[in-house]
Amino acid sequence: MAYGFVLRGHGFEHAHVSFWNRIAYPYLIFRVLKQINVRVLLVLLLLLLGFGVIFYIGASTSPIIVFVFTISDAIRDGAQGFFRTQYGTICKMAMLLALVILCIYLFRSTTPQQESSGLGRSTSAYITVAAFLLGALCSGVTGYVGMWVSVRANVRVSSAAKRSAREALQIAVRAGGLSAIVVVGIAILYATFYVWLGVDSPGSMKVTLPLILVGYGYGASFFALFAQLGGGIYTKAADVGADLVGKVEQGIPEDDPRNPAVIADLVGDNVGDCAARGADLFESIAAETISAMILGGTMAQRCKIEGNANPSGYILFPLVVHSFDLVISSIGILSIRSTRDSSVKSPIEDPMAILQKGYSVTICLAVLTFAASTYWMLYTEQAPSAWVHFALCGLVGIITAYIFVWITKNYTDYKHGRVRTLALASSTGHGINIIAGVSLGLESTALPVLVISVSIVSSFWLGHIAGLVDEAGNATGGLFGTAVATMGMLSTA
């Protein structure tokens, strides 16, 4: 009986507290609202009422807006959750590999260049590890920025598409172009080491410095590799699963909000096609820049280039080129403008044609700035025509990129015969569809291989005959010519 009395007493006390809470909370809220200025309270109520009216009108006009808000938030949360898991795993692996790199550099023998410049074994090891971690960090930031921008731009693009297709295209292009700014991080890294180690001071390290930056490119490649693999596998699995469940089993359209698997599909598009691809492109540009700095500095030292075009000019050349690339790419993106006047009825435009115009503007500016950068950084009295040959190497790369766009359109655009033939084969059954699709995919690899082969041979030959020779009279500009062609190819990426 005593035990039951205690329980009853405890229940009474709990009910007593709950009763006073139900009375106290509304009273406290009333006191807070009473202390707020009447005008502020009125403004808040009007804003809340206005938002409710706008949402009601939008939902009445297009009920799908309710699903859009719900799905967009779910996609954003799913993408951020995926990144927390993926980035956490990659960071642990990166820290482990950084320790391995540190041990390797601490026990490896020093080079004559390091001994002459006074760069000790431990200093070289710590700088390499720091460069590796910074490269991985920049690659991860690039991927995260791509995801962060895409999940917020998607809803805006969908809203703009109701008004104008060109406006939707403009928002999408400008949102995607924002991720390219992170590439400038490599300039910050090199500038820091450039000032700290004193590249131009007497007796300092002139060519060993870019060799240290290999860690930066390796870090970017390491992070992009796992981001591309993880994001790519996830987006393919989610895409196939959503399509099979929705279109095959239930017979509803693709990306329909009634299909819950669509959320996983669109999360995969953001983390795989936007974030992972951004990290992969950053890795490509970082690795190309590092290799060009190493080849340029080594060639300048072997040729004993002096005067205005010293080894530092050949090392800084990739950074100058990509700095101009950011400017010309921004101009090309801004050249794609929307038609704000909704009353003007214009014919339906091909979005690829609009993008092609902006790309043409970027290519024209890339040719001019590439030639100017080559003359500014690579001109030397030892070989007065060398800068012309390297400018032609860059032109080979730019032409290669343009041809790649044409090849991609030829094998993927519905207006071309190959794609129409594949669509016709799909109407006869699944087996013919698979055979025709696989054969077309294998055929599509032939032209890129031929174009790349011709570009490599052409750029190597142009650099080889540039006139830069070492003490033994051997031409040394061939490999640097291929690196310059790569810079030209990626100048509009």
Coordinates of C-alpha atoms in Angstrom, one line a residue, residues 10-359:
H10 CA 4.4 10.8 -8.0
G11 CA 1.7 10.8 -10.6
F12 CA -0.1 13.6 -8.8
E13 CA 3.0 15.7 -8.7
H14 CA 3.7 15.0 -12.4
A15 CA 0.1 15.9 -13.3
H16 CA 0.4 19.0 -11.1
V17 CA 3.6 20.1 -13.0
S18 CA 2.1 19.4 -16.4
F19 CA -1.0 21.5 -15.4
W20 CA 1.1 24.5 -14.5
N21 CA 3.2 24.1 -17.7
R22 CA 0.1 24.2 -19.8
I23 CA -0.8 27.4 -18.1
A24 CA 2.6 29.0 -17.8
Y25 CA 3.8 28.6 -21.4
P26 CA 1.0 30.5 -23.1
Y27 CA 1.3 33.1 -20.4
L28 CA 5.0 33.6 -21.1
I29 CA 4.3 33.8 -24.8
F30 CA 1.6 36.4 -24.2
R31 CA 4.0 38.5 -22.1
V32 CA 6.7 38.3 -24.8
L33 CA 4.3 39.3 -27.5
K34 CA 3.0 42.1 -25.3
Q35 CA 6.5 43.6 -25.0
I36 CA 7.1 43.6 -28.8
N37 CA 6.4 46.9 -30.6
V38 CA 3.0 46.9 -32.2
R39 CA 4.4 48.0 -35.5
V40 CA 6.9 45.2 -35.6
L41 CA 4.3 42.7 -34.6
L42 CA 2.0 44.1 -37.4
V43 CA 4.8 43.8 -40.0
L44 CA 5.5 40.2 -38.9
L45 CA 1.8 39.3 -39.2
L46 CA 1.6 41.0 -42.6
L47 CA 4.7 39.1 -43.9
L48 CA 3.3 35.8 -42.6
L49 CA -0.1 36.5 -44.1
G50 CA 1.5 37.6 -47.5
F51 CA 3.6 34.4 -47.6
G52 CA 0.6 32.3 -46.9
V53 CA -1.4 34.0 -49.6
I54 CA 1.4 33.6 -52.2
F55 CA 1.9 30.0 -51.3
Y56 CA -1.9 29.4 -51.5
I57 CA -2.1 31.1 -54.9
G58 CA 0.9 29.1 -56.2
A59 CA -0.5 25.8 -54.8
S60 CA -3.9 26.5 -56.4
T61 CA -2.3 27.4 -59.7
S62 CA 0.1 24.5 -59.7
P63 CA -0.3 21.9 -57.0
I64 CA 3.1 20.4 -57.9
I65 CA 4.7 23.3 -56.0
V66 CA 4.1 21.6 -52.7
F67 CA 6.0 18.5 -53.9
V68 CA 8.8 20.7 -55.3
F69 CA 9.4 22.4 -51.9
T70 CA 9.3 19.0 -50.1
I71 CA 11.5 17.2 -52.6
S72 CA 14.1 20.0 -52.9
D73 CA 14.6 20.0 -49.1
A74 CA 14.9 16.2 -49.1
I75 CA 17.4 16.3 -51.9
R76 CA 19.5 18.9 -50.1
D77 CA 19.5 17.0 -46.9
G78 CA 20.3 13.7 -48.7
A79 CA 23.2 15.3 -50.6
Q80 CA 24.6 16.8 -47.4
G81 CA 24.3 13.5 -45.6
F82 CA 26.1 11.7 -48.4
F83 CA 28.9 14.2 -48.2
R84 CA 29.3 13.9 -44.5
T85 CA 29.7 10.1 -44.8
Q86 CA 31.9 10.2 -48.0
Y87 CA 34.1 13.1 -47.0
G88 CA 34.6 11.6 -43.5
T89 CA 35.9 8.4 -45.0
I90 CA 38.1 10.1 -47.5
C91 CA 39.6 12.4 -44.9
K92 CA 40.6 9.5 -42.7
M93 CA 42.3 7.8 -45.7
A94 CA 44.0 11.1 -46.7
M95 CA 45.5 11.5 -43.2
L96 CA 46.8 8.0 -43.2
L97 CA 48.4 8.5 -46.6
A98 CA 49.9 11.8 -45.5
L99 CA 51.7 9.9 -42.7
V100 CA 53.1 7.5 -45.2
I101 CA 54.3 10.3 -47.5
L102 CA 55.9 12.0 -44.5
C103 CA 57.8 8.8 -43.6
I104 CA 59.0 8.3 -47.2
Y105 CA 60.3 11.8 -47.5
L106 CA 62.0 11.7 -44.1
F107 CA 64.0 8.6 -45.1
R108 CA 64.8 9.4 -48.7
S109 CA 68.1 10.9 -49.7
T110 CA 68.3 14.6 -50.6
T111 CA 69.0 15.8 -54.2
P112 CA 71.9 18.0 -55.1
Q113 CA 69.4 20.9 -55.8
Q114 CA 68.1 20.6 -52.2
E115 CA 71.5 20.6 -50.7
S116 CA 72.6 23.7 -52.7
S117 CA 69.5 25.6 -51.8
G118 CA 69.7 24.6 -48.1
L119 CA 66.4 22.8 -48.1
G120 CA 66.7 20.0 -45.6
R121 CA 65.1 16.6 -45.6
S122 CA 62.6 17.3 -42.9
T123 CA 61.6 20.6 -44.4
S124 CA 61.0 19.0 -47.8
A125 CA 58.9 16.3 -46.2
Y126 CA 56.7 18.7 -44.2
I127 CA 56.2 20.9 -47.3
T128 CA 55.2 18.0 -49.4
V129 CA 52.7 16.7 -46.9
A130 CA 51.3 20.2 -46.5
A131 CA 50.9 20.4 -50.2
F132 CA 49.2 17.0 -50.4
L133 CA 46.7 18.0 -47.7
L134 CA 46.0 21.3 -49.3
G135 CA 45.5 19.7 -52.7
A136 CA 43.0 17.3 -51.2
L137 CA 41.3 20.1 -49.3
C138 CA 40.9 22.2 -52.5
S139 CA 39.6 19.2 -54.4
G140 CA 37.1 18.5 -51.6
V141 CA 36.0 22.2 -51.5
T142 CA 35.5 22.2 -55.2
G143 CA 33.2 19.2 -55.0
Y144 CA 31.3 20.6 -52.1
V145 CA 30.8 24.0 -53.8
G146 CA 29.5 22.2 -56.9
M147 CA 27.0 20.3 -54.7
W148 CA 26.0 23.4 -52.7
V149 CA 25.4 25.5 -55.8
S150 CA 23.5 22.8 -57.7
V151 CA 21.0 21.9 -54.9
R152 CA 20.1 25.6 -54.6
A153 CA 20.1 26.4 -58.3
N154 CA 17.8 23.5 -59.3
V155 CA 14.6 25.1 -57.8
R156 CA 15.5 28.5 -59.3
V157 CA 16.0 27.0 -62.7
S158 CA 12.7 25.1 -62.5
S159 CA 10.9 28.4 -61.5
A160 CA 12.6 30.3 -64.4
A161 CA 11.6 27.7 -66.9
K162 CA 8.0 28.6 -66.4
R163 CA 8.8 32.1 -67.7
S164 CA 11.5 31.5 -70.3
A165 CA 13.7 28.7 -71.5
R166 CA 16.6 31.1 -72.1
E167 CA 16.3 32.5 -68.5
A168 CA 16.4 29.0 -67.1
L169 CA 19.5 28.3 -69.2
Q170 CA 21.2 31.5 -68.0
I171 CA 20.7 30.6 -64.4
A172 CA 21.9 27.1 -64.9
V173 CA 25.1 28.2 -66.7
R174 CA 25.9 31.0 -64.2
A175 CA 25.4 28.6 -61.3
G176 CA 27.6 26.0 -62.8
G177 CA 30.4 28.6 -63.6
L178 CA 30.7 29.6 -60.0
S179 CA 32.6 26.4 -59.1
A180 CA 35.5 27.3 -61.4
I181 CA 36.7 30.0 -59.0
V182 CA 38.2 27.5 -56.6
V183 CA 40.9 26.6 -59.2
V184 CA 42.7 29.9 -58.2
G185 CA 43.7 28.1 -55.0
I186 CA 46.8 26.7 -56.7
A187 CA 48.0 30.2 -57.4
I188 CA 47.7 31.0 -53.6
L189 CA 49.7 27.9 -52.8
Y190 CA 52.5 28.7 -55.2
A191 CA 52.6 32.3 -54.3
T192 CA 53.0 31.4 -50.6
F193 CA 55.9 29.0 -51.3
Y194 CA 57.3 31.5 -53.8
V195 CA 57.6 34.3 -51.2
W196 CA 58.6 32.0 -48.3
L197 CA 61.4 30.2 -50.1
G198 CA 62.6 33.1 -52.1
V199 CA 62.8 31.7 -55.6
D200 CA 64.6 34.6 -57.2
S201 CA 67.1 35.2 -54.4
P202 CA 70.7 34.2 -55.0
G203 CA 71.5 30.6 -54.1
S204 CA 67.9 29.7 -53.7
M205 CA 65.9 26.8 -55.1
K206 CA 64.7 27.6 -58.6
V207 CA 63.5 24.2 -60.0
T208 CA 63.1 22.1 -57.0
L209 CA 60.1 24.2 -55.8
P210 CA 57.7 22.9 -58.5
L211 CA 58.8 19.4 -57.7
I212 CA 57.5 19.9 -54.1
L213 CA 54.2 20.9 -55.6
V214 CA 53.7 17.4 -56.9
G215 CA 52.2 16.7 -53.6
Y216 CA 49.5 19.2 -54.3
G217 CA 48.5 17.5 -57.6
Y218 CA 48.7 14.1 -55.9
G219 CA 46.4 15.3 -53.1
A220 CA 43.9 16.7 -55.7
S221 CA 44.0 13.4 -57.6
F222 CA 43.6 11.3 -54.5
F223 CA 40.5 13.1 -53.3
A224 CA 38.9 13.3 -56.8
L225 CA 39.4 9.6 -57.4
F226 CA 37.3 8.5 -54.5
A227 CA 34.8 11.3 -54.9
Q228 CA 34.3 10.3 -58.6
L229 CA 34.1 6.6 -57.7
G230 CA 31.7 7.0 -54.8
G231 CA 29.5 9.6 -56.3
G232 CA 29.4 7.9 -59.7
I233 CA 28.5 4.5 -58.4
Y234 CA 25.8 6.0 -56.2
T235 CA 24.2 8.0 -59.0
K236 CA 24.2 5.1 -61.4
A237 CA 22.6 2.8 -58.8
A238 CA 20.0 5.3 -57.8
D239 CA 19.2 6.3 -61.4
V240 CA 18.7 2.7 -62.6
G241 CA 16.7 1.8 -59.4
A242 CA 14.4 4.8 -59.8
D243 CA 13.8 4.3 -63.5
L244 CA 13.1 0.5 -63.0
V245 CA 10.6 1.1 -60.2
G246 CA 8.9 4.1 -61.8
K247 CA 8.8 3.6 -65.5
V248 CA 8.9 -0.2 -65.8
E249 CA 6.9 -1.3 -62.8
Q250 CA 4.5 1.6 -62.2
G251 CA 4.4 3.2 -65.6
I252 CA 4.9 6.8 -64.4
P253 CA 7.2 9.3 -66.0
E254 CA 10.9 9.8 -65.1
D255 CA 11.6 12.1 -62.2
D256 CA 7.9 12.1 -61.2
P257 CA 7.4 13.3 -57.6
R258 CA 5.1 10.3 -56.9
N259 CA 8.1 8.0 -57.0
P260 CA 10.1 8.1 -53.7
A261 CA 13.2 6.8 -55.5
V262 CA 13.4 10.0 -57.4
I263 CA 14.8 11.7 -54.3
A264 CA 17.7 9.2 -54.3
D265 CA 18.1 9.6 -58.1
L266 CA 18.4 13.4 -57.9
V267 CA 20.7 13.2 -54.8
G268 CA 22.9 11.0 -57.0
D269 CA 22.8 13.6 -59.8
N270 CA 24.1 16.3 -57.4
V271 CA 26.8 14.2 -55.7
G272 CA 27.9 12.4 -58.8
D273 CA 27.4 14.6 -61.8
C274 CA 27.9 17.9 -60.1
A275 CA 30.2 17.5 -57.1
A276 CA 32.3 14.5 -58.1
R277 CA 32.7 15.8 -61.7
G278 CA 33.8 19.2 -60.3
A279 CA 36.4 17.6 -58.2
D280 CA 37.6 15.6 -61.1
L281 CA 37.9 18.6 -63.4
F282 CA 39.8 20.5 -60.7
E283 CA 42.2 17.5 -60.4
S284 CA 42.8 17.6 -64.2
I285 CA 43.6 21.3 -64.2
A286 CA 45.8 21.0 -61.0
A287 CA 47.7 18.1 -62.4
E288 CA 48.2 19.8 -65.8
T289 CA 49.4 23.0 -64.1
I290 CA 51.8 21.2 -61.9
S291 CA 53.3 19.2 -64.8
A292 CA 53.6 22.3 -66.9
M293 CA 55.4 24.1 -64.1
I294 CA 57.9 21.3 -63.6
L295 CA 58.6 20.8 -67.3
G296 CA 58.9 24.5 -67.9
G297 CA 61.3 25.1 -65.0
T298 CA 63.4 22.1 -65.9
M299 CA 63.7 23.1 -69.6
A300 CA 64.6 26.7 -68.7
Q301 CA 67.3 25.5 -66.4
R302 CA 68.8 23.0 -68.9
C303 CA 68.8 25.7 -71.6
K304 CA 70.2 28.3 -69.2
I305 CA 67.6 30.9 -70.1
E306 CA 68.5 34.3 -68.8
G307 CA 67.1 37.8 -69.0
N308 CA 63.4 38.6 -69.0
A309 CA 62.4 35.0 -69.6
N310 CA 64.1 33.4 -66.6
P311 CA 63.1 30.0 -65.2
S312 CA 60.5 31.8 -63.0
G313 CA 58.7 33.0 -66.1
Y314 CA 58.3 29.4 -67.4
I315 CA 57.1 28.3 -64.0
L316 CA 54.6 31.1 -63.6
F317 CA 53.3 30.7 -67.2
P318 CA 50.5 28.2 -66.3
L319 CA 49.2 30.3 -63.5
V320 CA 49.1 33.4 -65.8
V321 CA 47.2 31.5 -68.5
H322 CA 44.6 30.1 -66.1
S323 CA 44.1 33.5 -64.5
F324 CA 43.2 34.8 -68.0
D325 CA 41.0 31.7 -68.5
L326 CA 38.9 32.7 -65.5
V327 CA 38.3 36.1 -67.0
I328 CA 37.4 34.9 -70.5
S329 CA 35.2 32.1 -69.2
S330 CA 33.3 34.6 -67.1
I331 CA 32.8 36.8 -70.2
G332 CA 31.6 33.8 -72.2
I333 CA 29.1 32.9 -69.4
L334 CA 27.8 36.5 -69.1
S335 CA 27.3 36.6 -72.9
I336 CA 24.4 34.1 -72.4
R337 CA 21.6 36.4 -71.5
S338 CA 17.9 35.9 -71.0
T339 CA 14.9 37.7 -72.6
R340 CA 13.2 39.3 -69.7
D341 CA 10.2 40.6 -71.6
S342 CA 7.7 37.8 -71.4
S343 CA 5.2 39.6 -73.7
V344 CA 7.6 39.1 -76.7
K345 CA 6.9 35.8 -78.4
S346 CA 10.1 34.4 -79.8
P347 CA 10.5 31.1 -81.6
I348 CA 11.8 28.1 -79.7
E349 CA 15.6 28.2 -79.5
D350 CA 18.0 25.3 -79.4
P351 CA 19.8 25.5 -76.0
M352 CA 22.9 23.9 -77.5
A353 CA 23.0 26.7 -80.1
I354 CA 22.9 29.3 -77.4
L355 CA 25.7 27.6 -75.4
Q356 CA 27.7 27.3 -78.7
K357 CA 27.6 31.1 -79.1
G358 CA 29.0 31.6 -75.6
Y359 CA 31.6 29.0 -76.2

